[in-house]
mmCIF file of C-alpha atoms and ligand atoms in Angstrom:
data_model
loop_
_atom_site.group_PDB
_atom_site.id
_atom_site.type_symbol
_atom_site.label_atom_id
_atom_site.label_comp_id
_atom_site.label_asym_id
_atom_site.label_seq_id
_atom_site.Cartn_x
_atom_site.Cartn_y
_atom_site.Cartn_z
ATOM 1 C CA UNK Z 5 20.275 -8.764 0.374
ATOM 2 C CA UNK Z 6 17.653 -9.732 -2.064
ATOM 3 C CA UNK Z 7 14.154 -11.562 -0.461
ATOM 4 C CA UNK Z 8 12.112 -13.599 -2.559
ATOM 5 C CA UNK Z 9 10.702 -15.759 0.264
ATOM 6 C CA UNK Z 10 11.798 -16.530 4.001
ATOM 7 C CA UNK Z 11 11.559 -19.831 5.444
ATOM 8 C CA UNK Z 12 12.103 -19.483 9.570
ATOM 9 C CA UNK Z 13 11.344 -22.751 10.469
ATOM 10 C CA UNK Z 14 11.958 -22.538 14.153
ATOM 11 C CA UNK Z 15 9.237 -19.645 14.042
ATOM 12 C CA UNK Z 16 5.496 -19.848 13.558
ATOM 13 C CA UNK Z 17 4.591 -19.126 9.851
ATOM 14 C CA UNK Z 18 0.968 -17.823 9.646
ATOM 15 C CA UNK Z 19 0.765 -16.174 5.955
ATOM 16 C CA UNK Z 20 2.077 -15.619 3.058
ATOM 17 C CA UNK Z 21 1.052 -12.595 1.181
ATOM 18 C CA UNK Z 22 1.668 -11.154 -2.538
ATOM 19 C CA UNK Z 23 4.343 -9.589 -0.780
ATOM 20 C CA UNK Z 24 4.515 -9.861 2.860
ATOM 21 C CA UNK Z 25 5.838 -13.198 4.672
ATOM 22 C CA UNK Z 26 3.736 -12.981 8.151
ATOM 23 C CA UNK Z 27 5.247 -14.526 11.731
ATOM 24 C CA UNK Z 28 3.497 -14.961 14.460
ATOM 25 C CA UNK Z 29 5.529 -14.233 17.589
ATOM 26 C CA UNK Z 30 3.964 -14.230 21.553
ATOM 27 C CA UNK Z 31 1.300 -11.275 20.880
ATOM 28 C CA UNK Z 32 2.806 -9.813 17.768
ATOM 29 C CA UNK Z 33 3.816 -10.309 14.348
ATOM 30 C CA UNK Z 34 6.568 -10.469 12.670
ATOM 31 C CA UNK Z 35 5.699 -8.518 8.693
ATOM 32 C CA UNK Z 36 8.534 -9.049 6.556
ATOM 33 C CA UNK Z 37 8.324 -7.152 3.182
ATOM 34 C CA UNK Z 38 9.988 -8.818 0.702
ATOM 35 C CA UNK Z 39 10.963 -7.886 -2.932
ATOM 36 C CA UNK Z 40 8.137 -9.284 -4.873
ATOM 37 C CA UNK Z 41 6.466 -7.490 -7.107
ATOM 38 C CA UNK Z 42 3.083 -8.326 -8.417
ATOM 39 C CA UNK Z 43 1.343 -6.765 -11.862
ATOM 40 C CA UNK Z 44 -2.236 -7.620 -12.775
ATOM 41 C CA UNK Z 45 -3.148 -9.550 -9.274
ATOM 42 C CA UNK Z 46 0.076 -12.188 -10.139
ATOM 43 C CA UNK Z 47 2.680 -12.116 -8.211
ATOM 44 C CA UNK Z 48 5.932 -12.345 -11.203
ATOM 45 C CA UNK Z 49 8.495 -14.992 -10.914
ATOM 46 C CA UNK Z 50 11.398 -12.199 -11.088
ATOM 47 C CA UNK Z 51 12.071 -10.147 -8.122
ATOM 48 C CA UNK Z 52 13.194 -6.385 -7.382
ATOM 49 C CA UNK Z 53 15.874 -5.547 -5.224
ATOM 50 C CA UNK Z 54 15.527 -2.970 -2.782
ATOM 51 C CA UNK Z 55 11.762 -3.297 -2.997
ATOM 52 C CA UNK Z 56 10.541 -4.277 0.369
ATOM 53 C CA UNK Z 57 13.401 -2.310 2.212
ATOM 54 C CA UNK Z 58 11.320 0.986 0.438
ATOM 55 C CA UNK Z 59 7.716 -0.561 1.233
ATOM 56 C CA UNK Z 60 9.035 -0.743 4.606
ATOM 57 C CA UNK Z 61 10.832 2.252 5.532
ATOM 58 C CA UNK Z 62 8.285 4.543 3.476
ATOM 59 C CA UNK Z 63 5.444 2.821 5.829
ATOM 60 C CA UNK Z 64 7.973 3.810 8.939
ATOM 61 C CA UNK Z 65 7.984 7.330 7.209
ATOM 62 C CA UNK Z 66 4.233 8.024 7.164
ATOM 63 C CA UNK Z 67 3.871 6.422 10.879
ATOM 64 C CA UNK Z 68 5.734 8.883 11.982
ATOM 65 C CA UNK Z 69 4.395 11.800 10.217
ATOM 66 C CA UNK Z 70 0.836 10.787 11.530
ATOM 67 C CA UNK Z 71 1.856 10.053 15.084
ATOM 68 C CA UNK Z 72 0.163 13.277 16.010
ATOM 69 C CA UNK Z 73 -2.987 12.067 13.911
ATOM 70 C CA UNK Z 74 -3.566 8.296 15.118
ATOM 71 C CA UNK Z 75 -2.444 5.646 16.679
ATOM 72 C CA UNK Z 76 -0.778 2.543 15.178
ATOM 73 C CA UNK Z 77 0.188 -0.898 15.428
ATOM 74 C CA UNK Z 78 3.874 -0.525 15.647
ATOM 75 C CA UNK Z 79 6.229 -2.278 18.565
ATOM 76 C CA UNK Z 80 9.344 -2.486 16.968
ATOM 77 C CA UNK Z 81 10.642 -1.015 14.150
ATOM 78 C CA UNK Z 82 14.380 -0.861 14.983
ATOM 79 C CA UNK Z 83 16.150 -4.537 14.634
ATOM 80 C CA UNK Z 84 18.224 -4.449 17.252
ATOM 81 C CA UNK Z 85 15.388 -4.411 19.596
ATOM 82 C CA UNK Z 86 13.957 -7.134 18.469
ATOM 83 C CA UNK Z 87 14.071 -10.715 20.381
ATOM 84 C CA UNK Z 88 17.257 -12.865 19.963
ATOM 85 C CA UNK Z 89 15.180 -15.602 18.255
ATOM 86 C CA UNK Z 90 14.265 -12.937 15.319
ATOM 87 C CA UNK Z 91 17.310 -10.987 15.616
ATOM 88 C CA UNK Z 92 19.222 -14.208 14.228
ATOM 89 C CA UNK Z 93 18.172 -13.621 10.958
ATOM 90 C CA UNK Z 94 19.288 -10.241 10.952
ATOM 91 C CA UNK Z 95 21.054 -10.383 7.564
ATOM 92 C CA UNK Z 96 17.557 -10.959 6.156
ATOM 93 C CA UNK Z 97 15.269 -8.848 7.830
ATOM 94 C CA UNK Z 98 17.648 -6.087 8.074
ATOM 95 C CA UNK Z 99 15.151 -2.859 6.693
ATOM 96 C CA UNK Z 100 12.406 -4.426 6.024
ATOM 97 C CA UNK Z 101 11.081 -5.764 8.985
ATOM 98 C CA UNK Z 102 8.801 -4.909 12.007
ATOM 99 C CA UNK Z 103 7.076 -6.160 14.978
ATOM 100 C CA UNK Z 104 3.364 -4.721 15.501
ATOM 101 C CA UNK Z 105 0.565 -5.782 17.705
ATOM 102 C CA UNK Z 106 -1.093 -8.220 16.451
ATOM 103 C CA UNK Z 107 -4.534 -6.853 15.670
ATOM 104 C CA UNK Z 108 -7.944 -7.815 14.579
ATOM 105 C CA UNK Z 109 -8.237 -5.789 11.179
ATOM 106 C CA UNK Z 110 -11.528 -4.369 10.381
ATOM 107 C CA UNK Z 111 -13.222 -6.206 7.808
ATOM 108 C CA UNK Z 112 -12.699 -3.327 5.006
ATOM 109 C CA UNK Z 113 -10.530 -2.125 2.979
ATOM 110 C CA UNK Z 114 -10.257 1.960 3.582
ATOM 111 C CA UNK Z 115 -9.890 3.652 0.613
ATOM 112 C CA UNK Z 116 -9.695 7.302 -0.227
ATOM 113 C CA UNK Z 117 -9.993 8.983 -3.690
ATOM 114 C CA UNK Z 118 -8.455 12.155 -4.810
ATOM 115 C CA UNK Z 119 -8.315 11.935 -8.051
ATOM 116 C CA UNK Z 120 -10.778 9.562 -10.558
ATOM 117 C CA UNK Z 121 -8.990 6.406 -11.944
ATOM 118 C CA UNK Z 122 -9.047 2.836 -11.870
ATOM 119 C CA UNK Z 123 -11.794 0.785 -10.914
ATOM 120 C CA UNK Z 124 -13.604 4.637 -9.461
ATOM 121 C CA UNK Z 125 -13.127 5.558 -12.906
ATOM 122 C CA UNK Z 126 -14.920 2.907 -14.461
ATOM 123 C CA UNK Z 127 -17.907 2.797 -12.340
ATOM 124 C CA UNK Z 128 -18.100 6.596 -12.720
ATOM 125 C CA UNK Z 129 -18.233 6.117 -16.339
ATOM 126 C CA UNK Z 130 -21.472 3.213 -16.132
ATOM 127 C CA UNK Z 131 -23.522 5.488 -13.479
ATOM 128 C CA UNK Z 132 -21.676 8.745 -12.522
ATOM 129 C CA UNK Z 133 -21.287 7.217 -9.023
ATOM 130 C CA UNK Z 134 -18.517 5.628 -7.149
ATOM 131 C CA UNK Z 135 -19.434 3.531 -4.040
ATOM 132 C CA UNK Z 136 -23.001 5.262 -3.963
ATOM 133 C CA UNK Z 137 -21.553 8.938 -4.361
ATOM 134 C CA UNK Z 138 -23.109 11.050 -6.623
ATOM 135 C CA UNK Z 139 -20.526 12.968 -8.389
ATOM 136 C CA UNK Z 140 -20.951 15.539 -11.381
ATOM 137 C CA UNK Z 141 -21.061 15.549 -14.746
ATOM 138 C CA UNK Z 142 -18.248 15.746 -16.915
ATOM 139 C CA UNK Z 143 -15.232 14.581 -14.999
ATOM 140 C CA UNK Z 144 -12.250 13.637 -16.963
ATOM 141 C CA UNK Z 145 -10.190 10.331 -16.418
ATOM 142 C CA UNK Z 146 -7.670 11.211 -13.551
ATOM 143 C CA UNK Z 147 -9.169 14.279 -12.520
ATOM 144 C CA UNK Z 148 -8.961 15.315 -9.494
ATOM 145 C CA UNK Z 149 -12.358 15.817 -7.028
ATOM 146 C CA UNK Z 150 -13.134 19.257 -5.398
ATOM 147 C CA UNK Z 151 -12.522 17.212 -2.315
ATOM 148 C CA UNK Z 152 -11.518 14.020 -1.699
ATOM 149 C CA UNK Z 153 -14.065 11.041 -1.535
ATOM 150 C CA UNK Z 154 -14.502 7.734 1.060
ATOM 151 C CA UNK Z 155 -14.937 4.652 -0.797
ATOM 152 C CA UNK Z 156 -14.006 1.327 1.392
ATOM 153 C CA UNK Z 157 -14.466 -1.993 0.107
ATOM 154 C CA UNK Z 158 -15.231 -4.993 1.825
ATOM 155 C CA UNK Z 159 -11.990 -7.175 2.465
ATOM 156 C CA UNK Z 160 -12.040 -10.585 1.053
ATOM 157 C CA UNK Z 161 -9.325 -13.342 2.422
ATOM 158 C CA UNK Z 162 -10.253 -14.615 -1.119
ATOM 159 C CA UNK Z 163 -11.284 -13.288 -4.745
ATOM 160 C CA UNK Z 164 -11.829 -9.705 -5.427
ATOM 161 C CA UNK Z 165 -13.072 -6.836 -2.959
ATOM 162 C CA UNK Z 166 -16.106 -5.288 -3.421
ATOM 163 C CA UNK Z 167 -17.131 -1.734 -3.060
ATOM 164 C CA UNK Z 168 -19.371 -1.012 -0.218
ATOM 165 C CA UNK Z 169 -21.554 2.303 0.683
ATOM 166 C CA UNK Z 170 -21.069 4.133 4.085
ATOM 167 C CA UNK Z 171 -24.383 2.783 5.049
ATOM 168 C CA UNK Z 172 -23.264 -0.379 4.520
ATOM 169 C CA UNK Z 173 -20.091 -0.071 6.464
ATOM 170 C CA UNK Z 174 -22.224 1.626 9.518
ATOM 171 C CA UNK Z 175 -24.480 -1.366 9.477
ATOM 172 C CA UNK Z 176 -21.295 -3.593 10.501
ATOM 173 C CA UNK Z 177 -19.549 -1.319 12.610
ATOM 174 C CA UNK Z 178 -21.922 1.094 13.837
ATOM 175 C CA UNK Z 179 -22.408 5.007 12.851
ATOM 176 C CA UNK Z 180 -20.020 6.360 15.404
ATOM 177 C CA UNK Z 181 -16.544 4.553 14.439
ATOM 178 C CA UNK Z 182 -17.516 4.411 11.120
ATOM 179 C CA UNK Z 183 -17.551 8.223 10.937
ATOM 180 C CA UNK Z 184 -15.018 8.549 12.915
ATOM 181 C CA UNK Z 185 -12.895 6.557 10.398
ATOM 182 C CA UNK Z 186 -14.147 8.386 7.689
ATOM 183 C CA UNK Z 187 -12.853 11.373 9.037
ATOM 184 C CA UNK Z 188 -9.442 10.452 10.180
ATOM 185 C CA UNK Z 189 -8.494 8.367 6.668
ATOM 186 C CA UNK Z 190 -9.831 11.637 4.838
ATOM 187 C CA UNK Z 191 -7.416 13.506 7.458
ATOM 188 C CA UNK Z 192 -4.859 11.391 6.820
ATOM 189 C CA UNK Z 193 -5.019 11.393 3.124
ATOM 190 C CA UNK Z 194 -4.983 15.416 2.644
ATOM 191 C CA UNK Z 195 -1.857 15.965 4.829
ATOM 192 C CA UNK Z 196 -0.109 12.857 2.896
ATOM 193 C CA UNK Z 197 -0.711 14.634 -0.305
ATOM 194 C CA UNK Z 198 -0.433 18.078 0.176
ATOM 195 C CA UNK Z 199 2.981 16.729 1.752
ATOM 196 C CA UNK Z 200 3.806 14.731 -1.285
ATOM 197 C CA UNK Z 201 2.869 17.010 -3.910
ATOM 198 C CA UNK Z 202 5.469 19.085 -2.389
ATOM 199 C CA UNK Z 203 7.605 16.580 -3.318
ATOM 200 C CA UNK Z 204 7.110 16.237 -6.912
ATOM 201 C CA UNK Z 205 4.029 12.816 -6.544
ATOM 202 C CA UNK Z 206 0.491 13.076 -6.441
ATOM 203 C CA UNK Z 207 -1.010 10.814 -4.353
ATOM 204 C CA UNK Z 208 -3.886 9.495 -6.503
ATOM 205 C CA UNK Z 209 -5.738 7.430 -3.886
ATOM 206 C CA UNK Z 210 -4.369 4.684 -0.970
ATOM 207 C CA UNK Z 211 -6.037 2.127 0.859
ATOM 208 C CA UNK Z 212 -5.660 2.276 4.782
ATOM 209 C CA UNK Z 213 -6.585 -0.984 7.339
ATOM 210 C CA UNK Z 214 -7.266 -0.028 10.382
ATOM 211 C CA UNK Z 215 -8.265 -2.550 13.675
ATOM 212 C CA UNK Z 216 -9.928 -1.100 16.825
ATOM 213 C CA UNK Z 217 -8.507 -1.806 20.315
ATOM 214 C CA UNK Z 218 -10.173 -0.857 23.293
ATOM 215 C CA UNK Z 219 -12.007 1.191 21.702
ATOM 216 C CA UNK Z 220 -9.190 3.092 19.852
ATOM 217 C CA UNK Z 221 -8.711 3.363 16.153
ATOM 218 C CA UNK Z 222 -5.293 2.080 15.038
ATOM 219 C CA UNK Z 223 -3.829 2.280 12.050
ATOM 220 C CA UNK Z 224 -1.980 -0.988 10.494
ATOM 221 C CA UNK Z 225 -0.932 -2.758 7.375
ATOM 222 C CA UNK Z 226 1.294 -0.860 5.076
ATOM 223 C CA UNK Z 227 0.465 2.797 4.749
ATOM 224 C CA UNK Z 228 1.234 5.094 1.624
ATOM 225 C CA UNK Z 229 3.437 2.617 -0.103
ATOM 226 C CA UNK Z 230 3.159 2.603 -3.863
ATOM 227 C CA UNK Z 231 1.922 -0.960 -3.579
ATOM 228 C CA UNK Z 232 -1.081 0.481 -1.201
ATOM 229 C CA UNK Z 233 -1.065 4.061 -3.583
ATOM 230 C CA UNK Z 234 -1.492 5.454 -6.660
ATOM 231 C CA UNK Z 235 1.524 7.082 -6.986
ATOM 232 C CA UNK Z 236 2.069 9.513 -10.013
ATOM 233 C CA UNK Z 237 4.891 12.125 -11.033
ATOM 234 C CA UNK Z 238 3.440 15.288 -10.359
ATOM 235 C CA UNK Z 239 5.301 16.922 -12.999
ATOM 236 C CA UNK Z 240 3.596 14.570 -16.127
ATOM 237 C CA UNK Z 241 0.066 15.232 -15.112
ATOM 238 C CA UNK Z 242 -2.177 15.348 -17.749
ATOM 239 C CA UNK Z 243 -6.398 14.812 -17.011
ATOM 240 C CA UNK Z 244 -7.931 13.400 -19.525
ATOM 241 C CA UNK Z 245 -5.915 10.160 -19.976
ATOM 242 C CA UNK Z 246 -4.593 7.314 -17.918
ATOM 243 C CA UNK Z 247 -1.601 8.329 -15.555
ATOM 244 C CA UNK Z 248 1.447 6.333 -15.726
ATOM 245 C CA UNK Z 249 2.294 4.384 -12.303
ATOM 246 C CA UNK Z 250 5.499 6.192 -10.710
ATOM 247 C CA UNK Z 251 6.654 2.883 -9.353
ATOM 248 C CA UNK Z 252 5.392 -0.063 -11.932
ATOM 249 C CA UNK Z 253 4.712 1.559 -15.237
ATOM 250 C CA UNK Z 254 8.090 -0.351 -16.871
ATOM 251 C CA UNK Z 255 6.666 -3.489 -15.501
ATOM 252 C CA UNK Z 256 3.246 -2.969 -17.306
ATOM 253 C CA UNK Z 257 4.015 -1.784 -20.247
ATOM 254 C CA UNK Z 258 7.060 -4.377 -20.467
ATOM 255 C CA UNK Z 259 4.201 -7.092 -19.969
ATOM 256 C CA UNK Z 260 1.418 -5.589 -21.687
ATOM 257 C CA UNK Z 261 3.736 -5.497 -25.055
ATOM 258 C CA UNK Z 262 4.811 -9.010 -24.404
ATOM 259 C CA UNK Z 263 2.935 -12.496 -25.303
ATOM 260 C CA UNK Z 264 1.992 -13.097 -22.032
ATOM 261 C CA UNK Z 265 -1.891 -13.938 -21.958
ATOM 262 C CA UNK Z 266 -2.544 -12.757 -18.193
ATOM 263 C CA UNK Z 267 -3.580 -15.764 -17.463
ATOM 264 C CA UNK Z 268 -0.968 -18.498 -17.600
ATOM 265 C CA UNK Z 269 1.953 -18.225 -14.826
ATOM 266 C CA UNK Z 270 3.905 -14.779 -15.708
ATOM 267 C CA UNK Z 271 7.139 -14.512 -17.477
ATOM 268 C CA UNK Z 272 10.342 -13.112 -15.955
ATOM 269 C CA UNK Z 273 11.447 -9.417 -16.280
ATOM 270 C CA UNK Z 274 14.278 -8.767 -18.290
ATOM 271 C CA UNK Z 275 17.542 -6.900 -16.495
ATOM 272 C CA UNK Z 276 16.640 -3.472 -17.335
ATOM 273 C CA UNK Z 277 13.357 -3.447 -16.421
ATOM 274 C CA UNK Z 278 14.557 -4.752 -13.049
ATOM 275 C CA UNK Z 279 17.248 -2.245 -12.502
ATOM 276 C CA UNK Z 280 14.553 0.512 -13.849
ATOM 277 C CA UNK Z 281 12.103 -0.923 -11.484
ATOM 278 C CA UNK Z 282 14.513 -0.983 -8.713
ATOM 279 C CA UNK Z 283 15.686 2.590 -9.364
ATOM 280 C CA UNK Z 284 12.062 4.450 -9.192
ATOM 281 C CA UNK Z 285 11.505 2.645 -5.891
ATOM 282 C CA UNK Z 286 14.599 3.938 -4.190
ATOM 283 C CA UNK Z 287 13.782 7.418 -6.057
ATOM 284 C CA UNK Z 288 10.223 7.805 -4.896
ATOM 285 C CA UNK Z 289 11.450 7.127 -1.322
ATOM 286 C CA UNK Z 290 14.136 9.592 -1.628
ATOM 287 C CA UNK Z 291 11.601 11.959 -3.187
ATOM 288 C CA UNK Z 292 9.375 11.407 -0.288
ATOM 289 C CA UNK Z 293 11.637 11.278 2.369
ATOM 290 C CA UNK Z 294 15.327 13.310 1.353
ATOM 291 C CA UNK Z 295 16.984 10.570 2.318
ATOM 292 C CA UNK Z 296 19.178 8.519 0.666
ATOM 293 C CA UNK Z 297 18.417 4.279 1.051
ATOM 294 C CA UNK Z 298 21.175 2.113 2.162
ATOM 295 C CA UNK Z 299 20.522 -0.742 -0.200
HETATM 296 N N1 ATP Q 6 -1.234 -5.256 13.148
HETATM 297 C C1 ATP Q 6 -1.802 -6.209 12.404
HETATM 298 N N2 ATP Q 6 -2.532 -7.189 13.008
HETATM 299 C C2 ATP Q 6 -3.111 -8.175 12.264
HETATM 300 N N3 ATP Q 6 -3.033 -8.269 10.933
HETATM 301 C C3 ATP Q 6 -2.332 -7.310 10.279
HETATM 302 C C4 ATP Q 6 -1.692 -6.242 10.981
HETATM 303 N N4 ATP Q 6 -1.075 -5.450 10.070
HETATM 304 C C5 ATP Q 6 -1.314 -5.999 8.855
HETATM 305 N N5 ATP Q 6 -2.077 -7.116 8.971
HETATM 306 C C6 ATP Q 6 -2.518 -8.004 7.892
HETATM 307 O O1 ATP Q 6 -1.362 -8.574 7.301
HETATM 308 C C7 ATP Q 6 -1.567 -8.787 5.911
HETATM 309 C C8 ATP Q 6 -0.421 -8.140 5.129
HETATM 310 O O2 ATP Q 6 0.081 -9.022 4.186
HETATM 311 P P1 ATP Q 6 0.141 -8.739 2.627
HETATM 312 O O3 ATP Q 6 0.129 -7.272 2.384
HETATM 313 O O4 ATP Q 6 1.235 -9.499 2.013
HETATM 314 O O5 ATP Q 6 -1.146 -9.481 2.217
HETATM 315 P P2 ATP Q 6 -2.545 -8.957 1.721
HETATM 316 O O6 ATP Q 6 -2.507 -7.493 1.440
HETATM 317 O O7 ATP Q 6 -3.613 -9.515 2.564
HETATM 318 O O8 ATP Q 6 -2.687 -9.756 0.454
HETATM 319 P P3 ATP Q 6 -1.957 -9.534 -0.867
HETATM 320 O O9 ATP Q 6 -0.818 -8.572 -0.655
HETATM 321 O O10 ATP Q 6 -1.555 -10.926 -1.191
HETATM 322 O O11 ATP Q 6 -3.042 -8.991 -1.729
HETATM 323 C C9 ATP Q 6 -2.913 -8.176 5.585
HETATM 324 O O12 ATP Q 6 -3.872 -9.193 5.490
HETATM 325 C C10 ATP Q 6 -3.231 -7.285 6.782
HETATM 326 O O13 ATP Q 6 -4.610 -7.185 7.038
HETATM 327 MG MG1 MG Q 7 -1.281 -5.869 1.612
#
């Protein structure tokens, strides 16, 4: 069933996300991901079916692959365990739903780097630094770094996130769970992608949120998702140029060759790009995972 927005009136709304429709239940949450899409920070009018069934399960994926590595904020995961008054709206939620502890995230974004694109990319280019790392000489665009790099931003409910330094992170949060993050999203990150490229997809760079809770990190949000990732086909790799997206790149280029200003309310996506756009979800989660989705 395709999600463009819930409306569970008999349950407590609390947000509404680019992509996520947010319930509050007794101590939890209720994340639904639906199947928006957005392209250039706007969220587009059309929708993509099967999209927030991948988000989803993908997140589920990596959960479990890390449960060795850190904690997270999962309660539920599996529908039928989840209370009558949310279990009514099965037909909805069905894949692409979960309960979690409801958590105070830290206020930054955690982001690791392995490779040198986007906004990294740009700064690198004005003063051959990213988030107050030094780096060498002579990188190319998409390159990837001898090791990967720690660059969090801060997290802003509104308008754009800024890059902080590790200093500036430890003066919030203190050196010891500050490094201690440092070291497990770094952690994390390597065993994703040396997983992944397995798999065909380099894993550019991500974005974690973690919360603490009793003095335990935990991991929550979305994790690895190519809405949270840089996502590329491994076997089209080429430094020295911009990567195409493995999930979006019809999307952009559909809407960077078409009038729209990207800045007026988007247009709709035609039929094929949908269906593509559809299709390289489901295929980077069967890529990732060897399994087939059931939508
Ligand atoms: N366990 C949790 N406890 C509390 N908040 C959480 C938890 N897990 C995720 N969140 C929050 O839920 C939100 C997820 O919603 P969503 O991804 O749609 O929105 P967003 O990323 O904030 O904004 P957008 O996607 O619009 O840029 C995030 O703000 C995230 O910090
Ligand atoms: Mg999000």
């Amino acid at each position: 069933m395709l999600v463009k927005e819930t409306n569970f009136k008999d349950l407590n709304f609390i947000k509404k996300g680019k992509v996520r429709d947010i319930y509050e239940l007794e101590n939890s949450l209720l994340l639904i991901a639906t199947d928006r899409i957005s392209a250039f920070d706007f969220v587009l009018p059309s929708v993509i079916p099967c999209k927030g069934i991948v988000l989803n399960m993908i997140s589920l994926f990596w959960f479990e692959f890390f449960k060795n590595n850190v904690q997270n904020h999962l309660i539920y995961s599996d529908i039928d365990e989840f209370p009558e008054i949310v279990k009514k709206y099965k037909d909805e939620l069905k894949g692409r739903a979960v309960i979690v502890k409801k958590l105070k995230p830290l206020p930054f974004e955690i982001i690791v780097r392995g490779y040198i694109t986007g906004s990294g990319w740009k700064s690198y280019k004005k003063n051959r630094e990213i988030s107050g790392i030094k780096l060498p000489d002579g990188l190319k665009e998409s390159e990837k770094f001898p090791e990967p790099i720690f660059t969090p931003t801060t997290k802003a409910d509104e308008g754009h996130d800024m890059p902080v330094s590790i200093d500036d992170m430890k003066a919030v949060l203190g050196n010891e769970i500050t490094e201690k993050i440092k070291e497990k999203a770094i952690e994390i990150y390597n065993k994703a992608a040396d997983y992944a490229e397995k798999k065909g997809i380099i894993i550019a760079d991500t974005k974690f949120e973690f919360a603490v809770h009793e003095g335990e990190l935990i991991l929550i949000d979305e994790v690895l998702t190519p809405d949270s990732s840089r996502f590329w086909p491994l076997k089209e790799y080429e430094p020295g140029k911009t990567q195409n997206s493995y999930d979006k790149q019809f999307v952009r280029n559909y809407l960077l060759n078409s009038s729209w200003d990207r800045k007026s309310v988007p247009p709709p996506l035609p039929d094929d790009i949908i269906e593509k756009t559809s299709s390289l979800y489901k295929e980077i989660y069967h890529l990732l995972t060897g399994k087939k989705i059931d939508c």
